[in-house]
């Protein structure tokens, strides 16, 4: 979970004395929720919703912090519309209270939720709103970097790779300035800076989409060259390199890189990285006609999701299993996984 400001109860916050026991109870609920393991998101959501109900009755000033936690948990379990609803409420609250920093942060979170729900045009509109906020007290690396970087990713998803490259380049420029290395080389500035590293990976992915494979290879390897225990993003870079080699027809090399990505993610307990690597392996085996191997990869994804409740990539695995079992002639299993995929997709768009 993200860091959450748990507001302690005090009469100075405008609460009536009769409200204090309720506020203390709400505070305990929030604290319990944020101490729960990531494997219990549903329980955490239930606790936060109870706390939110109390706060909304007696102390609206902390609503946005509870909503932020709820939004993140809804994203984790794949309920994107509910996450969108939560972040939209934060945006409205922050605008009412003129919390410009919080508004920009909430817009970035809202944009990310739209991106995960496959509505990149709407996500781009939201990120543009975030960038339009002009406040000298805001930190560009915390907000403008996020907006620009995620807009680059959105344009990748839309297949507009030149635009994606331009936004990743803008994000890189901000990351370098923030790191105090805008006049140095990339090699000198990347170590220890995850934002610079992620920008390089984003640029490499855009170059892959543009078919500029030598450039893509160069930037992926540049990102991987970072030191000082900066392993974050290495799984994504390895997957990206694998995609380059697959485009070049070197499928065995690609598979080896995808496996390396999975190993890196597992060593660093990055569940999304494990899922992404397994899904790209599964899809590669589908393309090769190795359907049993595809099944094995996608079933590993399903097992991770069941064990950890990290639902991003779940839809890809369910669809992949449906396709693989269809090719293997196991039509009942194929139908079951396609039906599960449809049910999960409908759940992702449910509203409270």
mmCIF file of C-alpha atoms in Angstrom:
data_model
loop_
_atom_site.group_PDB
_atom_site.id
_atom_site.type_symbol
_atom_site.label_atom_id
_atom_site.label_comp_id
_atom_site.label_asym_id
_atom_site.label_seq_id
_atom_site.Cartn_x
_atom_site.Cartn_y
_atom_site.Cartn_z
ATOM 1 C CA UNK A 1 0.000 0.000 0.000
ATOM 2 C CA UNK A 2 1.082 3.582 -0.508
ATOM 3 C CA UNK A 3 1.966 5.751 2.437
ATOM 4 C CA UNK A 4 -1.185 6.985 4.094
ATOM 5 C CA UNK A 5 -1.623 9.932 6.400
ATOM 6 C CA UNK A 6 -3.712 8.628 9.274
ATOM 7 C CA UNK A 7 -5.112 11.714 10.917
ATOM 8 C CA UNK A 8 -5.142 11.460 14.694
ATOM 9 C CA UNK A 9 -8.334 12.530 16.390
ATOM 10 C CA UNK A 10 -8.332 15.825 18.226
ATOM 11 C CA UNK A 11 -10.992 18.391 19.210
ATOM 12 C CA UNK A 12 -9.027 21.056 17.280
ATOM 13 C CA UNK A 13 -10.043 19.399 14.001
ATOM 14 C CA UNK A 14 -13.577 20.574 14.593
ATOM 15 C CA UNK A 15 -14.980 17.313 15.864
ATOM 16 C CA UNK A 16 -17.628 17.409 18.560
ATOM 17 C CA UNK A 17 -16.771 15.575 21.757
ATOM 18 C CA UNK A 18 -19.502 13.023 21.040
ATOM 19 C CA UNK A 19 -17.784 12.198 17.732
ATOM 20 C CA UNK A 20 -14.398 11.338 19.259
ATOM 21 C CA UNK A 21 -15.103 7.652 19.996
ATOM 22 C CA UNK A 22 -16.255 7.161 16.388
ATOM 23 C CA UNK A 23 -13.211 8.966 15.020
ATOM 24 C CA UNK A 24 -10.925 6.865 17.194
ATOM 25 C CA UNK A 25 -12.628 3.752 15.868
ATOM 26 C CA UNK A 26 -12.182 4.939 12.280
ATOM 27 C CA UNK A 27 -8.515 5.647 12.903
ATOM 28 C CA UNK A 28 -8.040 2.122 14.275
ATOM 29 C CA UNK A 29 -9.777 0.648 11.222
ATOM 30 C CA UNK A 30 -7.464 2.538 8.870
ATOM 31 C CA UNK A 31 -4.357 1.536 10.802
ATOM 32 C CA UNK A 32 -5.443 -2.093 10.762
ATOM 33 C CA UNK A 33 -6.088 -1.922 7.021
ATOM 34 C CA UNK A 34 -2.642 -0.561 6.173
ATOM 35 C CA UNK A 35 -0.905 -3.211 8.261
ATOM 36 C CA UNK A 36 -2.618 -6.060 6.419
ATOM 37 C CA UNK A 37 -0.563 -8.146 4.054
ATOM 38 C CA UNK A 38 -1.060 -7.523 0.319
ATOM 39 C CA UNK A 39 -2.625 -10.969 0.189
ATOM 40 C CA UNK A 40 -5.690 -9.676 2.034
ATOM 41 C CA UNK A 41 -6.887 -6.768 -0.152
ATOM 42 C CA UNK A 42 -10.567 -7.609 0.199
ATOM 43 C CA UNK A 43 -10.361 -7.456 4.001
ATOM 44 C CA UNK A 44 -8.432 -4.174 3.822
ATOM 45 C CA UNK A 45 -11.069 -2.740 1.481
ATOM 46 C CA UNK A 46 -13.854 -3.693 3.889
ATOM 47 C CA UNK A 47 -12.054 -1.990 6.789
ATOM 48 C CA UNK A 48 -11.343 1.176 4.792
ATOM 49 C CA UNK A 49 -14.941 1.406 3.634
ATOM 50 C CA UNK A 50 -16.100 1.250 7.241
ATOM 51 C CA UNK A 51 -13.635 3.988 8.173
ATOM 52 C CA UNK A 52 -14.660 6.090 5.196
ATOM 53 C CA UNK A 53 -18.298 5.901 6.228
ATOM 54 C CA UNK A 54 -17.410 7.226 9.685
ATOM 55 C CA UNK A 55 -15.135 9.979 8.392
ATOM 56 C CA UNK A 56 -17.725 11.101 5.855
ATOM 57 C CA UNK A 57 -20.200 11.630 8.684
ATOM 58 C CA UNK A 58 -17.992 13.506 11.151
ATOM 59 C CA UNK A 59 -14.672 14.536 9.571
ATOM 60 C CA UNK A 60 -14.630 14.903 5.812
ATOM 61 C CA UNK A 61 -11.065 16.260 5.770
ATOM 62 C CA UNK A 62 -9.510 12.784 5.731
ATOM 63 C CA UNK A 63 -11.729 11.262 3.045
ATOM 64 C CA UNK A 64 -9.151 11.695 0.297
ATOM 65 C CA UNK A 65 -6.455 9.709 2.098
ATOM 66 C CA UNK A 66 -8.742 6.734 2.715
ATOM 67 C CA UNK A 67 -9.996 6.930 -0.868
ATOM 68 C CA UNK A 68 -6.417 6.831 -2.148
ATOM 69 C CA UNK A 69 -5.827 3.558 -0.313
ATOM 70 C CA UNK A 70 -9.098 2.167 -1.635
ATOM 71 C CA UNK A 71 -8.188 3.135 -5.184
ATOM 72 C CA UNK A 72 -4.854 1.349 -4.974
ATOM 73 C CA UNK A 73 -6.446 -1.799 -3.602
ATOM 74 C CA UNK A 74 -9.124 -1.805 -6.281
ATOM 75 C CA UNK A 75 -6.389 -1.563 -8.923
ATOM 76 C CA UNK A 76 -4.602 -4.508 -7.332
ATOM 77 C CA UNK A 77 -7.650 -6.771 -7.539
ATOM 78 C CA UNK A 78 -8.571 -5.631 -11.047
ATOM 79 C CA UNK A 79 -11.697 -3.631 -10.218
ATOM 80 C CA UNK A 80 -10.709 -0.676 -12.367
ATOM 81 C CA UNK A 81 -14.027 1.161 -12.451
ATOM 82 C CA UNK A 82 -14.183 1.235 -8.670
ATOM 83 C CA UNK A 83 -10.633 2.585 -8.586
ATOM 84 C CA UNK A 84 -11.651 5.271 -11.081
ATOM 85 C CA UNK A 85 -14.622 6.206 -8.905
ATOM 86 C CA UNK A 86 -12.364 6.538 -5.843
ATOM 87 C CA UNK A 87 -9.774 8.707 -7.608
ATOM 88 C CA UNK A 88 -12.469 10.918 -9.166
ATOM 89 C CA UNK A 89 -13.782 11.609 -5.673
ATOM 90 C CA UNK A 90 -10.267 12.591 -4.538
ATOM 91 C CA UNK A 91 -9.916 14.974 -7.489
ATOM 92 C CA UNK A 92 -13.233 16.629 -6.620
ATOM 93 C CA UNK A 93 -12.377 16.889 -2.902
ATOM 94 C CA UNK A 94 -8.944 18.350 -3.599
ATOM 95 C CA UNK A 95 -10.436 20.925 -5.948
ATOM 96 C CA UNK A 96 -13.038 21.925 -3.362
ATOM 97 C CA UNK A 97 -10.333 22.336 -0.725
ATOM 98 C CA UNK A 98 -7.842 23.910 -3.172
ATOM 99 C CA UNK A 99 -5.207 21.233 -2.478
ATOM 100 C CA UNK A 100 -3.335 21.699 -5.750
ATOM 101 C CA UNK A 101 -0.602 19.178 -5.011
ATOM 102 C CA UNK A 102 -3.133 16.509 -4.056
ATOM 103 C CA UNK A 103 -5.251 17.307 -7.109
ATOM 104 C CA UNK A 104 -2.326 16.771 -9.461
ATOM 105 C CA UNK A 105 -1.331 13.561 -7.714
ATOM 106 C CA UNK A 106 -4.919 12.280 -7.820
ATOM 107 C CA UNK A 107 -5.204 13.105 -11.523
ATOM 108 C CA UNK A 108 -2.107 11.014 -12.189
ATOM 109 C CA UNK A 109 -3.588 8.117 -10.232
ATOM 110 C CA UNK A 110 -6.884 8.533 -12.083
ATOM 111 C CA UNK A 111 -5.053 8.535 -15.425
ATOM 112 C CA UNK A 112 -3.238 5.344 -14.445
ATOM 113 C CA UNK A 113 -6.536 3.659 -13.561
ATOM 114 C CA UNK A 114 -7.972 4.602 -16.965
ATOM 115 C CA UNK A 115 -4.821 3.294 -18.652
ATOM 116 C CA UNK A 116 -5.127 -0.069 -16.881
ATOM 117 C CA UNK A 117 -8.784 -0.247 -17.899
ATOM 118 C CA UNK A 118 -7.693 0.075 -21.565
ATOM 119 C CA UNK A 119 -9.101 3.582 -21.971
ATOM 120 C CA UNK A 120 -5.906 5.333 -23.019
ATOM 121 C CA UNK A 121 -7.597 8.274 -24.811
ATOM 122 C CA UNK A 122 -9.340 9.204 -21.551
ATOM 123 C CA UNK A 123 -6.127 8.609 -19.577
ATOM 124 C CA UNK A 124 -4.272 11.051 -21.839
ATOM 125 C CA UNK A 125 -6.953 13.699 -21.260
ATOM 126 C CA UNK A 126 -6.536 13.250 -17.492
ATOM 127 C CA UNK A 127 -2.735 13.474 -17.660
ATOM 128 C CA UNK A 128 -3.060 16.676 -19.698
ATOM 129 C CA UNK A 129 -5.205 18.130 -16.900
ATOM 130 C CA UNK A 130 -2.479 17.227 -14.404
ATOM 131 C CA UNK A 131 0.195 18.923 -16.509
ATOM 132 C CA UNK A 132 -1.962 22.044 -16.848
ATOM 133 C CA UNK A 133 -1.894 22.684 -13.090
ATOM 134 C CA UNK A 134 0.493 25.568 -12.537
ATOM 135 C CA UNK A 135 1.750 25.800 -8.986
ATOM 136 C CA UNK A 136 5.346 26.727 -8.134
ATOM 137 C CA UNK A 137 5.129 24.682 -4.928
ATOM 138 C CA UNK A 138 4.601 21.446 -6.838
ATOM 139 C CA UNK A 139 7.520 19.117 -7.467
ATOM 140 C CA UNK A 140 7.827 18.371 -11.208
ATOM 141 C CA UNK A 141 9.466 15.014 -10.609
ATOM 142 C CA UNK A 142 6.633 13.761 -8.436
ATOM 143 C CA UNK A 143 3.867 14.849 -10.768
ATOM 144 C CA UNK A 144 4.945 16.134 -14.174
ATOM 145 C CA UNK A 145 7.343 13.228 -14.604
ATOM 146 C CA UNK A 146 4.554 10.751 -13.886
ATOM 147 C CA UNK A 147 2.157 12.476 -16.300
ATOM 148 C CA UNK A 148 4.678 12.580 -19.142
ATOM 149 C CA UNK A 149 5.957 9.052 -18.604
ATOM 150 C CA UNK A 150 2.485 7.524 -18.437
ATOM 151 C CA UNK A 151 1.343 9.505 -21.476
ATOM 152 C CA UNK A 152 4.263 7.931 -23.326
ATOM 153 C CA UNK A 153 3.060 4.492 -22.240
ATOM 154 C CA UNK A 154 -0.494 5.332 -23.343
ATOM 155 C CA UNK A 155 0.681 6.308 -26.805
ATOM 156 C CA UNK A 156 2.596 3.004 -26.979
ATOM 157 C CA UNK A 157 -0.652 1.157 -26.248
ATOM 158 C CA UNK A 158 -2.348 3.166 -29.004
ATOM 159 C CA UNK A 159 0.418 2.275 -31.468
ATOM 160 C CA UNK A 160 1.527 5.910 -31.798
ATOM 161 C CA UNK A 161 5.187 5.193 -31.173
ATOM 162 C CA UNK A 162 6.667 8.486 -32.327
ATOM 163 C CA UNK A 163 4.482 10.379 -29.867
ATOM 164 C CA UNK A 164 5.345 7.826 -27.191
ATOM 165 C CA UNK A 165 9.040 8.445 -27.794
ATOM 166 C CA UNK A 166 8.598 12.212 -27.518
ATOM 167 C CA UNK A 167 6.840 11.969 -24.156
ATOM 168 C CA UNK A 168 9.392 9.538 -22.756
ATOM 169 C CA UNK A 169 12.136 11.945 -23.863
ATOM 170 C CA UNK A 170 10.395 14.802 -22.032
ATOM 171 C CA UNK A 171 10.077 12.626 -18.932
ATOM 172 C CA UNK A 172 13.773 11.774 -19.142
ATOM 173 C CA UNK A 173 14.690 15.461 -19.303
ATOM 174 C CA UNK A 174 12.736 16.169 -16.104
ATOM 175 C CA UNK A 175 14.219 13.139 -14.347
ATOM 176 C CA UNK A 176 17.745 14.267 -15.218
ATOM 177 C CA UNK A 177 17.113 17.804 -13.985
ATOM 178 C CA UNK A 178 15.705 16.502 -10.733
ATOM 179 C CA UNK A 179 18.721 14.229 -10.351
ATOM 180 C CA UNK A 180 21.060 17.183 -10.877
ATOM 181 C CA UNK A 181 22.556 15.509 -13.912
ATOM 182 C CA UNK A 182 21.009 17.362 -16.837
ATOM 183 C CA UNK A 183 24.448 18.302 -18.182
ATOM 184 C CA UNK A 184 25.976 14.851 -17.795
ATOM 185 C CA UNK A 185 25.788 11.745 -19.943
ATOM 186 C CA UNK A 186 23.111 9.129 -19.461
ATOM 187 C CA UNK A 187 25.757 6.648 -18.325
ATOM 188 C CA UNK A 188 26.803 8.999 -15.514
ATOM 189 C CA UNK A 189 23.302 9.940 -14.397
ATOM 190 C CA UNK A 190 21.360 6.678 -14.458
ATOM 191 C CA UNK A 191 22.885 4.967 -11.428
ATOM 192 C CA UNK A 192 20.511 5.047 -8.498
ATOM 193 C CA UNK A 193 17.713 6.892 -10.325
ATOM 194 C CA UNK A 194 14.687 4.771 -11.151
ATOM 195 C CA UNK A 195 12.904 7.574 -13.055
ATOM 196 C CA UNK A 196 15.801 7.919 -15.488
ATOM 197 C CA UNK A 197 15.916 4.164 -15.864
ATOM 198 C CA UNK A 198 12.165 3.891 -16.543
ATOM 199 C CA UNK A 199 12.400 6.670 -19.140
ATOM 200 C CA UNK A 200 15.141 4.783 -20.961
ATOM 201 C CA UNK A 201 13.019 1.635 -20.945
ATOM 202 C CA UNK A 202 10.023 3.593 -22.236
ATOM 203 C CA UNK A 203 12.119 5.064 -25.045
ATOM 204 C CA UNK A 204 13.439 1.601 -25.911
ATOM 205 C CA UNK A 205 9.882 0.244 -26.095
ATOM 206 C CA UNK A 206 8.908 3.107 -28.404
ATOM 207 C CA UNK A 207 11.932 2.408 -30.640
ATOM 208 C CA UNK A 208 10.813 -1.241 -30.766
ATOM 209 C CA UNK A 209 7.381 -0.137 -31.968
ATOM 210 C CA UNK A 210 9.020 2.072 -34.600
ATOM 211 C CA UNK A 211 11.067 -0.881 -35.839
ATOM 212 C CA UNK A 212 14.337 0.791 -34.859
ATOM 213 C CA UNK A 213 15.736 -2.328 -33.229
ATOM 214 C CA UNK A 214 19.386 -1.287 -32.842
ATOM 215 C CA UNK A 215 18.237 1.841 -30.957
ATOM 216 C CA UNK A 216 15.854 -0.211 -28.844
ATOM 217 C CA UNK A 217 18.630 -2.665 -28.028
ATOM 218 C CA UNK A 218 20.954 0.203 -27.069
ATOM 219 C CA UNK A 219 18.484 1.797 -24.654
ATOM 220 C CA UNK A 220 17.384 -1.459 -23.038
ATOM 221 C CA UNK A 221 21.017 -2.353 -22.374
ATOM 222 C CA UNK A 222 21.697 1.154 -21.082
ATOM 223 C CA UNK A 223 18.883 0.729 -18.568
ATOM 224 C CA UNK A 224 20.225 -2.676 -17.535
ATOM 225 C CA UNK A 225 23.708 -1.232 -16.985
ATOM 226 C CA UNK A 226 22.609 0.737 -13.907
ATOM 227 C CA UNK A 227 24.298 -0.221 -10.655
ATOM 228 C CA UNK A 228 23.925 0.471 -6.929
ATOM 229 C CA UNK A 229 21.321 -2.232 -6.260
ATOM 230 C CA UNK A 230 18.939 -0.598 -8.734
ATOM 231 C CA UNK A 231 17.275 -3.805 -9.904
ATOM 232 C CA UNK A 232 13.797 -2.257 -10.276
ATOM 233 C CA UNK A 233 12.774 -2.340 -13.913
ATOM 234 C CA UNK A 234 15.276 -5.032 -14.951
ATOM 235 C CA UNK A 235 12.483 -7.544 -15.510
ATOM 236 C CA UNK A 236 10.679 -5.054 -17.781
ATOM 237 C CA UNK A 237 13.900 -4.316 -19.681
ATOM 238 C CA UNK A 238 14.604 -8.026 -20.174
ATOM 239 C CA UNK A 239 11.085 -8.528 -21.550
ATOM 240 C CA UNK A 240 11.648 -5.573 -23.863
ATOM 241 C CA UNK A 241 14.926 -7.021 -25.116
ATOM 242 C CA UNK A 242 13.188 -10.342 -25.653
ATOM 243 C CA UNK A 243 10.569 -8.594 -27.766
ATOM 244 C CA UNK A 244 13.319 -7.075 -29.909
ATOM 245 C CA UNK A 245 14.940 -10.460 -30.498
ATOM 246 C CA UNK A 246 11.571 -12.013 -31.298
ATOM 247 C CA UNK A 247 10.963 -9.291 -33.904
ATOM 248 C CA UNK A 248 14.360 -10.189 -35.378
ATOM 249 C CA UNK A 249 13.376 -13.856 -35.565
ATOM 250 C CA UNK A 250 15.643 -14.953 -32.700
ATOM 251 C CA UNK A 251 12.877 -16.638 -30.754
ATOM 252 C CA UNK A 252 15.044 -18.890 -28.585
ATOM 253 C CA UNK A 253 17.006 -15.857 -27.365
ATOM 254 C CA UNK A 254 13.726 -14.094 -26.677
ATOM 255 C CA UNK A 255 12.440 -17.020 -24.604
ATOM 256 C CA UNK A 256 15.681 -17.061 -22.608
ATOM 257 C CA UNK A 257 15.302 -13.335 -21.846
ATOM 258 C CA UNK A 258 11.677 -13.772 -20.799
ATOM 259 C CA UNK A 259 12.791 -16.522 -18.421
ATOM 260 C CA UNK A 260 15.506 -14.211 -17.051
ATOM 261 C CA UNK A 261 12.833 -11.550 -16.524
ATOM 262 C CA UNK A 262 10.732 -14.018 -14.556
ATOM 263 C CA UNK A 263 13.723 -15.045 -12.422
ATOM 264 C CA UNK A 264 14.607 -11.405 -11.661
ATOM 265 C CA UNK A 265 11.017 -10.602 -10.711
ATOM 266 C CA UNK A 266 10.801 -13.672 -8.474
ATOM 267 C CA UNK A 267 14.109 -12.885 -6.735
ATOM 268 C CA UNK A 268 12.893 -9.358 -6.010
ATOM 269 C CA UNK A 269 9.305 -10.396 -5.130
ATOM 270 C CA UNK A 270 7.808 -8.329 -7.978
ATOM 271 C CA UNK A 271 4.550 -10.165 -8.587
ATOM 272 C CA UNK A 272 3.522 -8.061 -11.563
ATOM 273 C CA UNK A 273 6.909 -8.742 -13.144
ATOM 274 C CA UNK A 274 6.450 -12.497 -12.663
ATOM 275 C CA UNK A 275 2.996 -12.313 -14.220
ATOM 276 C CA UNK A 276 4.145 -10.190 -17.171
ATOM 277 C CA UNK A 277 7.051 -12.539 -17.928
ATOM 278 C CA UNK A 278 4.881 -15.659 -17.731
ATOM 279 C CA UNK A 279 2.214 -14.116 -19.963
ATOM 280 C CA UNK A 280 4.694 -13.087 -22.642
ATOM 281 C CA UNK A 281 6.199 -16.576 -22.472
ATOM 282 C CA UNK A 282 2.743 -18.090 -22.834
ATOM 283 C CA UNK A 283 1.899 -15.935 -25.834
ATOM 284 C CA UNK A 284 5.236 -16.768 -27.454
ATOM 285 C CA UNK A 285 4.583 -20.497 -27.049
ATOM 286 C CA UNK A 286 1.117 -19.953 -28.561
ATOM 287 C CA UNK A 287 2.725 -18.311 -31.600
ATOM 288 C CA UNK A 288 5.144 -21.229 -31.910
ATOM 289 C CA UNK A 289 2.353 -23.787 -31.716
ATOM 290 C CA UNK A 290 3.748 -25.195 -28.457
ATOM 291 C CA UNK A 291 0.346 -25.216 -26.807
ATOM 292 C CA UNK A 292 1.133 -27.403 -23.787
ATOM 293 C CA UNK A 293 4.019 -25.111 -22.819
ATOM 294 C CA UNK A 294 1.681 -22.142 -23.248
ATOM 295 C CA UNK A 295 -0.785 -23.778 -20.864
ATOM 296 C CA UNK A 296 1.963 -24.325 -18.293
ATOM 297 C CA UNK A 297 3.002 -20.652 -18.399
ATOM 298 C CA UNK A 298 -0.524 -19.283 -18.162
ATOM 299 C CA UNK A 299 -1.444 -21.684 -15.326
ATOM 300 C CA UNK A 300 1.541 -20.369 -13.355
ATOM 301 C CA UNK A 301 0.129 -16.859 -13.803
ATOM 302 C CA UNK A 302 -3.268 -17.992 -12.510
ATOM 303 C CA UNK A 303 -1.605 -19.616 -9.491
ATOM 304 C CA UNK A 304 0.280 -16.388 -8.642
ATOM 305 C CA UNK A 305 -2.945 -14.395 -8.884
ATOM 306 C CA UNK A 306 -4.834 -16.851 -6.673
ATOM 307 C CA UNK A 307 -2.045 -16.779 -4.093
ATOM 308 C CA UNK A 308 -1.294 -13.059 -4.041
ATOM 309 C CA UNK A 309 -4.434 -11.317 -5.381
ATOM 310 C CA UNK A 310 -2.383 -9.307 -7.920
ATOM 311 C CA UNK A 311 -4.905 -9.331 -10.742
ATOM 312 C CA UNK A 312 -3.116 -7.305 -13.407
ATOM 313 C CA UNK A 313 -2.395 -9.627 -16.311
ATOM 314 C CA UNK A 314 -5.049 -12.093 -15.162
ATOM 315 C CA UNK A 315 -7.259 -11.450 -18.202
ATOM 316 C CA UNK A 316 -4.332 -12.160 -20.541
ATOM 317 C CA UNK A 317 -3.725 -15.521 -18.847
ATOM 318 C CA UNK A 318 -7.399 -16.538 -18.949
ATOM 319 C CA UNK A 319 -7.679 -15.684 -22.652
ATOM 320 C CA UNK A 320 -4.381 -17.442 -23.349
ATOM 321 C CA UNK A 321 -5.614 -20.610 -21.639
ATOM 322 C CA UNK A 322 -8.817 -20.464 -23.657
ATOM 323 C CA UNK A 323 -6.837 -20.260 -26.917
ATOM 324 C CA UNK A 324 -4.305 -22.928 -25.947
ATOM 325 C CA UNK A 325 -6.915 -25.472 -24.838
ATOM 326 C CA UNK A 326 -8.904 -24.791 -28.022
ATOM 327 C CA UNK A 327 -5.813 -25.626 -30.102
ATOM 328 C CA UNK A 328 -5.294 -28.784 -28.019
ATOM 329 C CA UNK A 329 -8.867 -29.839 -28.766
ATOM 330 C CA UNK A 330 -9.922 -29.599 -25.115
ATOM 331 C CA UNK A 331 -13.010 -27.576 -25.852
ATOM 332 C CA UNK A 332 -14.707 -27.804 -22.450
ATOM 333 C CA UNK A 333 -11.635 -26.342 -20.744
ATOM 334 C CA UNK A 334 -11.307 -23.742 -23.492
ATOM 335 C CA UNK A 335 -14.924 -22.663 -23.031
ATOM 336 C CA UNK A 336 -14.521 -22.516 -19.247
ATOM 337 C CA UNK A 337 -11.532 -20.186 -19.439
ATOM 338 C CA UNK A 338 -13.147 -17.924 -22.022
ATOM 339 C CA UNK A 339 -16.214 -17.687 -19.771
ATOM 340 C CA UNK A 340 -13.979 -16.903 -16.780
ATOM 341 C CA UNK A 341 -12.301 -14.199 -18.864
ATOM 342 C CA UNK A 342 -15.648 -12.626 -19.704
ATOM 343 C CA UNK A 343 -16.777 -12.754 -16.068
ATOM 344 C CA UNK A 344 -13.556 -11.100 -14.899
ATOM 345 C CA UNK A 345 -13.873 -8.395 -17.545
ATOM 346 C CA UNK A 346 -17.410 -7.628 -16.390
ATOM 347 C CA UNK A 347 -16.275 -7.551 -12.759
ATOM 348 C CA UNK A 348 -13.532 -5.072 -13.673
ATOM 349 C CA UNK A 349 -16.146 -2.604 -14.903
ATOM 350 C CA UNK A 350 -18.577 -3.054 -11.997
ATOM 351 C CA UNK A 351 -19.531 -0.048 -9.891
ATOM 352 C CA UNK A 352 -20.285 -0.079 -6.174
#
